[in-house]
Coordinates of C-alpha atoms in Angstrom, one line a residue:
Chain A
X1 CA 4.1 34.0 10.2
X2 CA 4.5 30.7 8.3
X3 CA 6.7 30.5 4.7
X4 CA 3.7 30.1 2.4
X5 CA 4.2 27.4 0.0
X6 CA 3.4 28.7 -3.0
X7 CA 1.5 26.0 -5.3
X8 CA 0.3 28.3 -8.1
X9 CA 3.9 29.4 -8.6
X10 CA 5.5 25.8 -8.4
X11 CA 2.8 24.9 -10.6
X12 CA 4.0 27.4 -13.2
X13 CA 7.5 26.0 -12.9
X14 CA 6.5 22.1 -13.0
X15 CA 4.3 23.2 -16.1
X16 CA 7.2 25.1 -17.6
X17 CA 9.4 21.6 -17.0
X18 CA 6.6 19.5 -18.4
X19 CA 5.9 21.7 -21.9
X20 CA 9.5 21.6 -22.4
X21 CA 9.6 17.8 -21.6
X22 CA 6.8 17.7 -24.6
X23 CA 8.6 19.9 -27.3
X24 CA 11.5 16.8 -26.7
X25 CA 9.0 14.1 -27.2
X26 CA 7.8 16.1 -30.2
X27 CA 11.2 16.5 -32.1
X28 CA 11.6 12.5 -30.9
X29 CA 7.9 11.5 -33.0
X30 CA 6.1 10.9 -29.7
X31 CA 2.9 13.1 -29.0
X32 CA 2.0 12.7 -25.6
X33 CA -2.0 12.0 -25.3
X34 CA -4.4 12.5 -22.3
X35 CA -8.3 11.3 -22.6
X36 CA -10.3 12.1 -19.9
X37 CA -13.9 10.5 -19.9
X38 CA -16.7 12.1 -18.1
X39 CA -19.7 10.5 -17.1
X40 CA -22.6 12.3 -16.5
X41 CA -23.5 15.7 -15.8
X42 CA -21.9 16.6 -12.5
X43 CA -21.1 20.3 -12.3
X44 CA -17.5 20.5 -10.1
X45 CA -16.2 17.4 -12.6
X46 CA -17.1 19.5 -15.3
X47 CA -14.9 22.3 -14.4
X48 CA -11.9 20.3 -13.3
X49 CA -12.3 18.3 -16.9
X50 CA -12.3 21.8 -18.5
X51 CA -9.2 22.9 -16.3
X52 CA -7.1 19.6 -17.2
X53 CA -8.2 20.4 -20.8
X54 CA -7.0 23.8 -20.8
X55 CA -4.0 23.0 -19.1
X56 CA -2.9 19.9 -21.5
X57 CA -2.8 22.3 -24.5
X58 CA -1.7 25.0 -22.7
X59 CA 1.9 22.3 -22.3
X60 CA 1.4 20.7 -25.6
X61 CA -0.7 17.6 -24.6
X62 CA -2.8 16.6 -27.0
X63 CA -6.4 16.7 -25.0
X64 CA -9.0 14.3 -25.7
X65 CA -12.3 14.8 -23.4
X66 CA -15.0 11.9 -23.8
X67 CA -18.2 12.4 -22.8
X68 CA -20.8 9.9 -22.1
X69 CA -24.4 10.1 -21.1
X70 CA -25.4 9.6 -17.4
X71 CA -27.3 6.5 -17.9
X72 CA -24.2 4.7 -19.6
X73 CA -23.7 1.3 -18.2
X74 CA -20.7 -0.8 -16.7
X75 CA -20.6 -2.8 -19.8
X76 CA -20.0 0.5 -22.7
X77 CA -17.4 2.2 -20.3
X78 CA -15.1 -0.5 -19.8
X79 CA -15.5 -1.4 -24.0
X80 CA -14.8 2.3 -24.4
X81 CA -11.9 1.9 -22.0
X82 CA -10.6 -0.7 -23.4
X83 CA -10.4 0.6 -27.3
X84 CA -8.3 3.6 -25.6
X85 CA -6.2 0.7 -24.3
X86 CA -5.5 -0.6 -27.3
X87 CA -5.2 3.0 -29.2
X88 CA -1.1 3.2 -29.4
X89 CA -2.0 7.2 -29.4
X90 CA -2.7 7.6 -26.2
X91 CA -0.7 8.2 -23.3
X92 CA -2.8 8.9 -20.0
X93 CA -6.4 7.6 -19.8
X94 CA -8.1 8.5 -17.0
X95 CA -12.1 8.6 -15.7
X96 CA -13.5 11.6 -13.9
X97 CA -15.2 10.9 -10.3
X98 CA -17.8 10.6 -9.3
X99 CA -19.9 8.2 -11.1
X100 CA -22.9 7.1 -11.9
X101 CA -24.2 4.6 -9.4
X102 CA -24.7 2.2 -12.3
X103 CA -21.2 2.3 -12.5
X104 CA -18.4 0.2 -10.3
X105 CA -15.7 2.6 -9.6
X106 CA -13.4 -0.2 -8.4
X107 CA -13.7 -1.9 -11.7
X108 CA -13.1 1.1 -13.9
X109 CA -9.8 1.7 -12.2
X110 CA -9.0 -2.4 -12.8
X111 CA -10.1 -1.8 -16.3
X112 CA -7.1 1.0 -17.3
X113 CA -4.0 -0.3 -18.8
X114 CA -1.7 0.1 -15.4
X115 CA 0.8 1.4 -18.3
X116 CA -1.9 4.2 -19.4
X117 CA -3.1 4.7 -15.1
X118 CA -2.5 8.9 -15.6
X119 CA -4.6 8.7 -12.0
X120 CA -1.8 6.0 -10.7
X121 CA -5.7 4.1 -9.1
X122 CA -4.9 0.7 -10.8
X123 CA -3.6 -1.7 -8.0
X124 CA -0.6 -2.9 -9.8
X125 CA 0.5 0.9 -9.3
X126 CA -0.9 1.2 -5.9
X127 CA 0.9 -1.9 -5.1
X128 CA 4.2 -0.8 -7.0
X129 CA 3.8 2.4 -4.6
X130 CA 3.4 0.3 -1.3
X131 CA 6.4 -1.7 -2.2
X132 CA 8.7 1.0 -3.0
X133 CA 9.3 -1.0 -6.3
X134 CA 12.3 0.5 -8.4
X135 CA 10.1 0.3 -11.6
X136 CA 8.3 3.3 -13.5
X137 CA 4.6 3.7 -12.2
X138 CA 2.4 6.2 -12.3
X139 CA 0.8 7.4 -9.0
X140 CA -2.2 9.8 -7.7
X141 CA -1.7 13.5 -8.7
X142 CA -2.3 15.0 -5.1
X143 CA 0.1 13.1 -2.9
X144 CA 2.5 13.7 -6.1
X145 CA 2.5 17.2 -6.1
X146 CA 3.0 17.3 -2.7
X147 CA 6.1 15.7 -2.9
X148 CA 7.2 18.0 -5.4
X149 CA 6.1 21.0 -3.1
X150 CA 7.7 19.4 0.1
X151 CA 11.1 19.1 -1.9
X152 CA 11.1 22.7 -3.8
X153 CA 10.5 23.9 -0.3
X154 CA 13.7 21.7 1.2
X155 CA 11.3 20.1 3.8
X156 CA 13.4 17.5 5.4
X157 CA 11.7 14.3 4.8
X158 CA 14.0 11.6 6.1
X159 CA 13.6 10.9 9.6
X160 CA 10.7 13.6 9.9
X161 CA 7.5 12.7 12.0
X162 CA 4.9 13.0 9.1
X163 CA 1.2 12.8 10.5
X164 CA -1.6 12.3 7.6
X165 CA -4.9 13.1 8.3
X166 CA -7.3 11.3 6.5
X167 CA -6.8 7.7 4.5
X168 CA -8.3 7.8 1.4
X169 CA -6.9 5.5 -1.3
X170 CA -6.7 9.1 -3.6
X171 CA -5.1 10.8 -1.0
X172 CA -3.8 9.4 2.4
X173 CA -3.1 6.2 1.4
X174 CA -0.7 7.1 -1.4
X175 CA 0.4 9.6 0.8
X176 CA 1.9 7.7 3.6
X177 CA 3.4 5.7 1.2
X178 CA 5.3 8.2 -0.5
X179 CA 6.8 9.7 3.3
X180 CA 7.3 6.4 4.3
X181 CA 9.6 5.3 1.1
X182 CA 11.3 8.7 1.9
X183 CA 11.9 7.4 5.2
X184 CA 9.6 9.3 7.3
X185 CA 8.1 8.2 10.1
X186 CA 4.2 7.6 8.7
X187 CA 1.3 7.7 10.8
X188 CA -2.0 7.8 9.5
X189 CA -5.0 9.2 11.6
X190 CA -8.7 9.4 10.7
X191 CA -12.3 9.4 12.1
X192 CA -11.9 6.4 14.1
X193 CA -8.5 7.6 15.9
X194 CA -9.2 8.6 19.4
X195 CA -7.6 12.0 20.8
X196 CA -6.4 12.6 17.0
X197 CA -4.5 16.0 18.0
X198 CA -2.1 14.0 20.3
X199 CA -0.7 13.0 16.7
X200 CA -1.2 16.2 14.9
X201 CA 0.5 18.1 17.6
X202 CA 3.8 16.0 17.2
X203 CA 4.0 16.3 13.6
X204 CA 6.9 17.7 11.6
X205 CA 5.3 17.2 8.5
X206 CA 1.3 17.7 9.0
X207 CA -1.0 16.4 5.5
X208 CA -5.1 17.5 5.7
X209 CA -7.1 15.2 3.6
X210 CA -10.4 15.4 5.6
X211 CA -13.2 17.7 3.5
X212 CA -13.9 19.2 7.3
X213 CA -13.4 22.9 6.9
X214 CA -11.2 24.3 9.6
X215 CA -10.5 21.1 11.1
X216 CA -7.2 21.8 12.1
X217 CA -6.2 25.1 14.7
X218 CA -2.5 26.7 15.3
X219 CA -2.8 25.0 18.6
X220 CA -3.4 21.6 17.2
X221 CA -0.3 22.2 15.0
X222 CA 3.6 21.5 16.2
X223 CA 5.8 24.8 16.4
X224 CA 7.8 25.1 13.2
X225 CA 6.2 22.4 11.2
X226 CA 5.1 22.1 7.4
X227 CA 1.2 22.3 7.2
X228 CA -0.2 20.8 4.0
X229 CA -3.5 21.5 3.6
X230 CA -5.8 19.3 0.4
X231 CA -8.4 20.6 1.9
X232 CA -11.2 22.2 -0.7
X233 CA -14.5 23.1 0.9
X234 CA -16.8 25.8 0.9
X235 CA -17.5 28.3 3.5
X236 CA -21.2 29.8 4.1
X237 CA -20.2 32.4 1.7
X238 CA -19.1 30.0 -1.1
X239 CA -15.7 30.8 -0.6
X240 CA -13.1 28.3 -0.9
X241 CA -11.4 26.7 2.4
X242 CA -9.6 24.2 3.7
X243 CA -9.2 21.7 6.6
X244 CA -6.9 24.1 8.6
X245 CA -7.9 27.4 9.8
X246 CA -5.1 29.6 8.2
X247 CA -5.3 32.1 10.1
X248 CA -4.2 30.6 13.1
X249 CA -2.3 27.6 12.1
X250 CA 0.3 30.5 10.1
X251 CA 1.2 31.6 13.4
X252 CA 2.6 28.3 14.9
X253 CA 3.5 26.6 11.5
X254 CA 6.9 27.1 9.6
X255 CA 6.1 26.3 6.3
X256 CA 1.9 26.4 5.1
X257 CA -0.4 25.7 1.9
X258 CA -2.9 28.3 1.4
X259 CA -6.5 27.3 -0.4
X260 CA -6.8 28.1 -2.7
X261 CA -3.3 28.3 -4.5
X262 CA -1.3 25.2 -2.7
X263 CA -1.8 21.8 -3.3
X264 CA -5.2 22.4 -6.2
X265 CA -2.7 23.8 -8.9
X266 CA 0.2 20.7 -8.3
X267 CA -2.5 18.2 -8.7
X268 CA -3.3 19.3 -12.0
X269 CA 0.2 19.9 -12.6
X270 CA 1.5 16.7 -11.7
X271 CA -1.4 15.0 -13.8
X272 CA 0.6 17.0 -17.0
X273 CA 4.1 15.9 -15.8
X274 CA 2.5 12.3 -15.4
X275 CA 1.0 12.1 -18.6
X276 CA 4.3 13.2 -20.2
X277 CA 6.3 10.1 -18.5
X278 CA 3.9 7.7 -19.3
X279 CA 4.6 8.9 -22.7
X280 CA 8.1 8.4 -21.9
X281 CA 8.0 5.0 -20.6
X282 CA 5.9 4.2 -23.6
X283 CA 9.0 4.3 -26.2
Chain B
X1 CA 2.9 -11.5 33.7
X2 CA 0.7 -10.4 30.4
X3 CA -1.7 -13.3 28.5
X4 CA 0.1 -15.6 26.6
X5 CA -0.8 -15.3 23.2
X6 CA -0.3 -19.0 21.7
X7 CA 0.4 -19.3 18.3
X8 CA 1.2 -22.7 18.6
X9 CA -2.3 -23.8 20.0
X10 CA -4.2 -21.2 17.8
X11 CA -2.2 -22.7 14.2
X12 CA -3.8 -26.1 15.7
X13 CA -6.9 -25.0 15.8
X14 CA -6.6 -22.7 12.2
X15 CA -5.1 -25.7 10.8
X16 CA -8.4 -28.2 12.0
X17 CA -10.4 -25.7 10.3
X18 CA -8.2 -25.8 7.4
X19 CA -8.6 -29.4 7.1
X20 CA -12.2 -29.5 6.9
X21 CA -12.4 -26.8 4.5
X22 CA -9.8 -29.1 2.3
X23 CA -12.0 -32.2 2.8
X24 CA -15.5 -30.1 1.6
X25 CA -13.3 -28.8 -1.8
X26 CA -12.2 -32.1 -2.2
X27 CA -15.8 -33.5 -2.0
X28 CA -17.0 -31.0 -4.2
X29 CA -14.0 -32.2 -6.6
X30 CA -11.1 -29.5 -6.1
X31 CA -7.9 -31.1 -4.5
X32 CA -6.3 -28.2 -3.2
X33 CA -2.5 -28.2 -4.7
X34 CA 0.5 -25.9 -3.4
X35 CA 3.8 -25.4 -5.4
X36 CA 6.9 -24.0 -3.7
X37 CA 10.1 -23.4 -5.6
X38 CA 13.3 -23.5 -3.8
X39 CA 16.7 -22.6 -5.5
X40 CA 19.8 -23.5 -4.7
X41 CA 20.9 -25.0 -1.0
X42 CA 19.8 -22.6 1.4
X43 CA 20.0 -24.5 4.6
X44 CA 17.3 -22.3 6.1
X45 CA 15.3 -22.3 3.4
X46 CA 15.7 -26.1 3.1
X47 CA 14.1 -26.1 6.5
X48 CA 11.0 -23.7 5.8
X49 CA 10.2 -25.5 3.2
X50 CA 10.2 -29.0 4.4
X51 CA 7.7 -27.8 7.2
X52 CA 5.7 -26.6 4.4
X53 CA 5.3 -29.4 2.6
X54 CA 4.3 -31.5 5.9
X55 CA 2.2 -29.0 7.2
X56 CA 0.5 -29.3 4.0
X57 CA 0.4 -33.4 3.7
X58 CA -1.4 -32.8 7.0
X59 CA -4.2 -30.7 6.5
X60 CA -4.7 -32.8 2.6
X61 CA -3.4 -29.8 0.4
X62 CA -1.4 -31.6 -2.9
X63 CA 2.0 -30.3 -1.9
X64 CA 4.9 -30.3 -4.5
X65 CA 8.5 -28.9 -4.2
X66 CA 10.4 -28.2 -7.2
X67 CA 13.9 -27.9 -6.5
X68 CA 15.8 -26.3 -9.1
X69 CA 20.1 -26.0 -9.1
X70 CA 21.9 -22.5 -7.8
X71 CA 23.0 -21.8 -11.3
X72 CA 19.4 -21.6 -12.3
X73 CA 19.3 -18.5 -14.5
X74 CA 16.2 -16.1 -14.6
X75 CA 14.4 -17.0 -18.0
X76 CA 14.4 -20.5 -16.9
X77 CA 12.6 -19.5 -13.6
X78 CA 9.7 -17.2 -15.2
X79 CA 9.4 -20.1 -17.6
X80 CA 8.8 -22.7 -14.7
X81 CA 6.4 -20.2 -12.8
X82 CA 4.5 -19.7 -16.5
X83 CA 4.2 -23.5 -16.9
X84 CA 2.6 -23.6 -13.3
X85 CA 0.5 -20.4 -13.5
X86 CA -0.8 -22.3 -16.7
X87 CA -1.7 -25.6 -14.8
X88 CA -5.2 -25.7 -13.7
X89 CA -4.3 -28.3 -11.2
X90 CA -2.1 -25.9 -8.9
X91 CA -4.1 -23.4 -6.9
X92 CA -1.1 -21.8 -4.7
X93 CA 2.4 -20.9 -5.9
X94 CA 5.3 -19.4 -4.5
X95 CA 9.2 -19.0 -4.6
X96 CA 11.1 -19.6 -1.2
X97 CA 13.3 -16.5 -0.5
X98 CA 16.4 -15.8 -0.7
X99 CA 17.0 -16.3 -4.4
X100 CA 20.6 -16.6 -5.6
X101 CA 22.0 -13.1 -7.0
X102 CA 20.9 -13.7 -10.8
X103 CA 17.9 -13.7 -10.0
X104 CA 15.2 -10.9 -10.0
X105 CA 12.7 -11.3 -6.8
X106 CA 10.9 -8.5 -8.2
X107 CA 10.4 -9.8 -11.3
X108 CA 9.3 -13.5 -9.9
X109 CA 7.2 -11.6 -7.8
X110 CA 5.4 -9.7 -11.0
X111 CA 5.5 -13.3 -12.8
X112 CA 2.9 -15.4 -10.3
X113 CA -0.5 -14.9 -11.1
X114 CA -2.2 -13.1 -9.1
X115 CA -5.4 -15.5 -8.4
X116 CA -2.1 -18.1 -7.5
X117 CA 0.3 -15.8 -5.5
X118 CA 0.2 -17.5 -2.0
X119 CA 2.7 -15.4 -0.6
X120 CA 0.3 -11.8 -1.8
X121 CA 3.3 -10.5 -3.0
X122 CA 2.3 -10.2 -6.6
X123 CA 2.0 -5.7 -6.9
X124 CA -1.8 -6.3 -7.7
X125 CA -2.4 -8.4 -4.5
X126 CA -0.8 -5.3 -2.6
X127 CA -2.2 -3.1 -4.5
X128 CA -6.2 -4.3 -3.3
X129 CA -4.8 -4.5 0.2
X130 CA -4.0 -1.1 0.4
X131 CA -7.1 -0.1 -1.8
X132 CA -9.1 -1.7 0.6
X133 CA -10.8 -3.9 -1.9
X134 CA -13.9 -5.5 -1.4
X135 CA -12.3 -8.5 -4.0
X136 CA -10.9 -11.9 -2.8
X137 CA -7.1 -11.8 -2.7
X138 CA -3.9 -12.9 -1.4
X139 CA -2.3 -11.2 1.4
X140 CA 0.9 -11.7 2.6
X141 CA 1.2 -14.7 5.1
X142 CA 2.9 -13.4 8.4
X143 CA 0.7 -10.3 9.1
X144 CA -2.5 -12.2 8.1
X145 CA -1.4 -14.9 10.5
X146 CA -0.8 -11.8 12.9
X147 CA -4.7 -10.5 12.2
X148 CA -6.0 -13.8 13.0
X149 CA -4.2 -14.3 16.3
X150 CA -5.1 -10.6 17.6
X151 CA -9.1 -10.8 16.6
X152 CA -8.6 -14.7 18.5
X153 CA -7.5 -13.0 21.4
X154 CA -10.1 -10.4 21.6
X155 CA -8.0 -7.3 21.1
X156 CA -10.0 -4.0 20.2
X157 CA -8.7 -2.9 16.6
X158 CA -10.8 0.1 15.4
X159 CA -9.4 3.1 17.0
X160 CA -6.6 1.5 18.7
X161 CA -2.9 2.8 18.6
X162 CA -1.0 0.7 16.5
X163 CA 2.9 0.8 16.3
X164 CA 4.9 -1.6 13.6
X165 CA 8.5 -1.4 14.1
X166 CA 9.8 -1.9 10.7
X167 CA 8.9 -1.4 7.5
X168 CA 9.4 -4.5 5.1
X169 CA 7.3 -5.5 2.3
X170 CA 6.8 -9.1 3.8
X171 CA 5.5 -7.9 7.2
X172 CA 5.7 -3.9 8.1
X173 CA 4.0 -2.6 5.1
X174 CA 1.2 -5.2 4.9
X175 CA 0.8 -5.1 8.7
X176 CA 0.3 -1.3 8.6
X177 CA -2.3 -1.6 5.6
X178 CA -4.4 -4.7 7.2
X179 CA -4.7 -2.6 10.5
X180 CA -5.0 0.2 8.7
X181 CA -8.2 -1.4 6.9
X182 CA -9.3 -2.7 10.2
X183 CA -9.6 1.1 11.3
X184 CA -6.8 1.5 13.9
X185 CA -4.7 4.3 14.1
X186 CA -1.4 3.1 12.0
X187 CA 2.3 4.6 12.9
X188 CA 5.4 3.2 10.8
X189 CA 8.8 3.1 12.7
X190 CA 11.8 2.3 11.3
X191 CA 16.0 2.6 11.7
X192 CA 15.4 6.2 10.3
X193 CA 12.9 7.4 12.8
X194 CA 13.7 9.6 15.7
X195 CA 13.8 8.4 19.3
X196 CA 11.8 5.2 18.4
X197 CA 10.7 4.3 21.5
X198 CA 8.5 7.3 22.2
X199 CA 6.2 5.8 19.5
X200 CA 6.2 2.4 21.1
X201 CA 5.5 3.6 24.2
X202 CA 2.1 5.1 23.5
X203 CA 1.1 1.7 21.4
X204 CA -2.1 0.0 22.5
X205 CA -0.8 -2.5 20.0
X206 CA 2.9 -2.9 19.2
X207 CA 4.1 -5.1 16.3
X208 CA 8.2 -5.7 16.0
X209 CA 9.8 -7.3 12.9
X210 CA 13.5 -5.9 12.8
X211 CA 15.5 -8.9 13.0
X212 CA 17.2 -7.2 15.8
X213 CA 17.2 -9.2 18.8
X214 CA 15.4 -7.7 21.7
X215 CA 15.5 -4.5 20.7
X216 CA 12.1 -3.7 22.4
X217 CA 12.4 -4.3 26.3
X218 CA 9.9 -4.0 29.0
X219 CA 10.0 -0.2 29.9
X220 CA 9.2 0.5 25.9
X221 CA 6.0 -0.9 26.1
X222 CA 2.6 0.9 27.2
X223 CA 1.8 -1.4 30.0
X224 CA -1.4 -3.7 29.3
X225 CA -0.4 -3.2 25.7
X226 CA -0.6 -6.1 23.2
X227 CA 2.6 -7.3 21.8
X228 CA 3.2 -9.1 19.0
X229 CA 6.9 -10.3 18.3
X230 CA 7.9 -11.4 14.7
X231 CA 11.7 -11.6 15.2
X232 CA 13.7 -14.9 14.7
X233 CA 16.7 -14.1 15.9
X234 CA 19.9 -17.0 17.2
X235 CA 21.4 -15.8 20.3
X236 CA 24.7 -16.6 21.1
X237 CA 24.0 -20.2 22.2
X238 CA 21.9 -20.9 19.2
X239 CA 18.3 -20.5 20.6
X240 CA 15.9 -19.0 18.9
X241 CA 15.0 -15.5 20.1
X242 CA 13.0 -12.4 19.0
X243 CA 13.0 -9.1 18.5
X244 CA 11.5 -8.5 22.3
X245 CA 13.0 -9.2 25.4
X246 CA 10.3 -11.2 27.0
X247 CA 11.3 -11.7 30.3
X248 CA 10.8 -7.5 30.9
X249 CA 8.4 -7.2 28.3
X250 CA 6.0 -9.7 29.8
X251 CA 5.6 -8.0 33.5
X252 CA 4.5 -5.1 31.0
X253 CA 2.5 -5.9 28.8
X254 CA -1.1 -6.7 28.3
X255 CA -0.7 -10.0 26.0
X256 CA 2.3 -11.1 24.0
X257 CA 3.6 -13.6 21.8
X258 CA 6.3 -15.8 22.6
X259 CA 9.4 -17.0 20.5
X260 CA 9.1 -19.8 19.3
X261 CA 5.4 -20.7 19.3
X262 CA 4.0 -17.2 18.3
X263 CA 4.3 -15.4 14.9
X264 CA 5.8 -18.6 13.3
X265 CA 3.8 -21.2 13.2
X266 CA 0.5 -18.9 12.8
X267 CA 2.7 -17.6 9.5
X268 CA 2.5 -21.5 8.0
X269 CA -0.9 -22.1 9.2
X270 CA -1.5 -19.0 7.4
X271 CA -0.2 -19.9 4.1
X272 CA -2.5 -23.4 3.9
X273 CA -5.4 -21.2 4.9
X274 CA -4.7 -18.8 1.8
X275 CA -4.1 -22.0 -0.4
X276 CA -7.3 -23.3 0.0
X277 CA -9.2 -19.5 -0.4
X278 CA -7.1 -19.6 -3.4
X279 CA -8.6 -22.8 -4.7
X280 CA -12.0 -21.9 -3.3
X281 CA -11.7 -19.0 -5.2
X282 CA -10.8 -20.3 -8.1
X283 CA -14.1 -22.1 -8.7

């Protein structure tokens, strides 16, 4: 059976780091601020705004949650954006999705202060990210925690075979990115990649980012290798499960996420630490 | 003996087209206008940039080079690029690399406007590129030169195997994210990666920019494979040579660029081609 790479327990630890990292910016004058805006009445955003509320004061941050009517248009969420721009206050800023198909997504993420990006979507982050620039930036919560998971686990990262599954700019993207400025070998597969468990199979370092339940099986899975899984769907029961079958993949893998309790809790852990070193930068 | 692939010929025609698309700006009462900054005496440099400014008199783009001494210091440098990104009469700008040690790249980089970064170095150029965006902007010149000879010669992108052989923010990275976009399956190799050639072996299409002379020979290639060779390398008599041995690689391959008359005149072609979007843009 697989190590199990315990997120909600890292989580706790990162959390621990990042109200501690808050009492200093306290006793320094500096009160680290998140706003989150909602649009709209969508139920899952909902309870992840509430979660990244709860968790904010749980570490200190001061928590603002905006919310604003389904029908708002383009024009009142980027002037609402840009006042928390210009509020010296705040720290992080970011914008639940999805949104309202009023709404550009594309420009909301242009519109946040790349200074104030807690989501790291702006492309002067994304491109600090794909040029491995030495500057502070901030970038996307999910591929962030699992960085911090792969290293508290002592996964060997330079040289390693990493295979990503999946290239979304929240996830995958960012994702190879990260591996690759480790120096990992990157390779990014998705729905147009033909015979896709030829790659999967050869992986070292194996990241799920599909939303297809039980994608992955132990035999599509390299003997020995660490099995990240950002998978978060439901089963016909309503449970919560993710791209790779557990059950088998444990068996082959060395190291393993479960879902729930692996990479969920680092995201909105990560999102805290972030917010807290955007705070930082901000002296 | 694989298909030629002919940068030469193909920067002919992409320059034609280039021309034309100067001459309808021009009557609509834009004269396209490059700026390239060289400092100090770089004898290489000296070079690249002389064929830039003739490739541009050619094809009717304004072409100006500002030379500017070795002791040059940084502040005077970001104030040269300010005084340009504030002339509405230039459309593309850029700074010929290497820079002498005082000086920043990444913070010239930062300093071009985006809307006037011919190179698409500028973080929020390569931030859209690997967002995927649906905007206008930049990308950096070799790879798009690269895109435009591999969709000329009628190679099949979406779900292909694509290997890039190095990992550089001028070619690798933007390579990786352009095929990426273009929905092939993108692998990353680099000196840290292990047994390298069992990656490039399975690539339907194999891009090397090392810098290392022939490293890639004829029995690391997937035979019919398309090769694409960025290298400039001097052999030991002087002549120019590139990263792949041809002579193997061509009884191996499927199609394949020579050096000279491959990547490197499709990379200036490029550039004018980006000038003028910029301009066109810029409307």
């Amino acid at each position: 059976m697989a190590e199990l790479i315990d997120g909600k327990q890292l989580a706790k630890q990162v959390n621990a780091q990042t109200k501690q990292a808050v009492a200093e910016l306290k006793s320094n004058g500096i009160l680290p601020k998140l706003v989150v805006i909602i649009v709209g009445n969508d139920e899952a955003s909902e309870i992840y705004v509430r979660n990244k509320h709860r968790k904010a004061e749980q570490v200190g941050i001061i928590s603002e949650t905006k919310r604003l009517p389904e029908n708002t248009t383009q024009t009142e969420l980027l002037n609402l954006i840009d006042q928390y721009n210009q509020d010296p206050t705040v720290h992080g800023l970011m914008v639940q999705a999805p949104l309202p198909p009023q709404i550009d997504e594309a420009a909301v993420t242009r519109a946040i202060l790349p200074i104030k990006d807690a989501d790291g979507f702006n492309p002067e982050n994304v491109g600090n990210l794909y040029s491995n620039s030495d500057l502070n930036f901030p970038v996307s919560c999910t591929p962030k925690g699992i960085m911090t998971m792969l290293k508290a686990y002592g996964v060997q990262l330079e040289g390693a075979n990493a295979v990503i599954v999946g290239r979304s700019n929240i996830v995958g993207r960012p994702m190879a990115a990260l591996l690759l400025n480790a120096s990992a070998t990157v390779t990014v597969v998705h729905s147009h990649t033909k015979d896709m468990k030829r790659f999967t199979r050869q992986a070292d370092i194996l990241i799920v980012a599909t939303g297809i339940a039980h994608l992955i099986k132990g035999e599509d899975i390299k003997p020995g290798a660490t099995v990240i899984d950002v998978g978060m769907n439901r089963d016909e029961n309503g449970k919560l499960t993710g791209d790779v079958d557990f059950e088998s993949a444990t068996t082959v893998a060395g190291k393993i996420t479960p879902v729930p309790g692996g990479v969920g809790p680092m995201t909105i852990a990560s999102l805290m630490q972030q917010t807290v070193e955007l705070a930082k930068w901000s002296e």
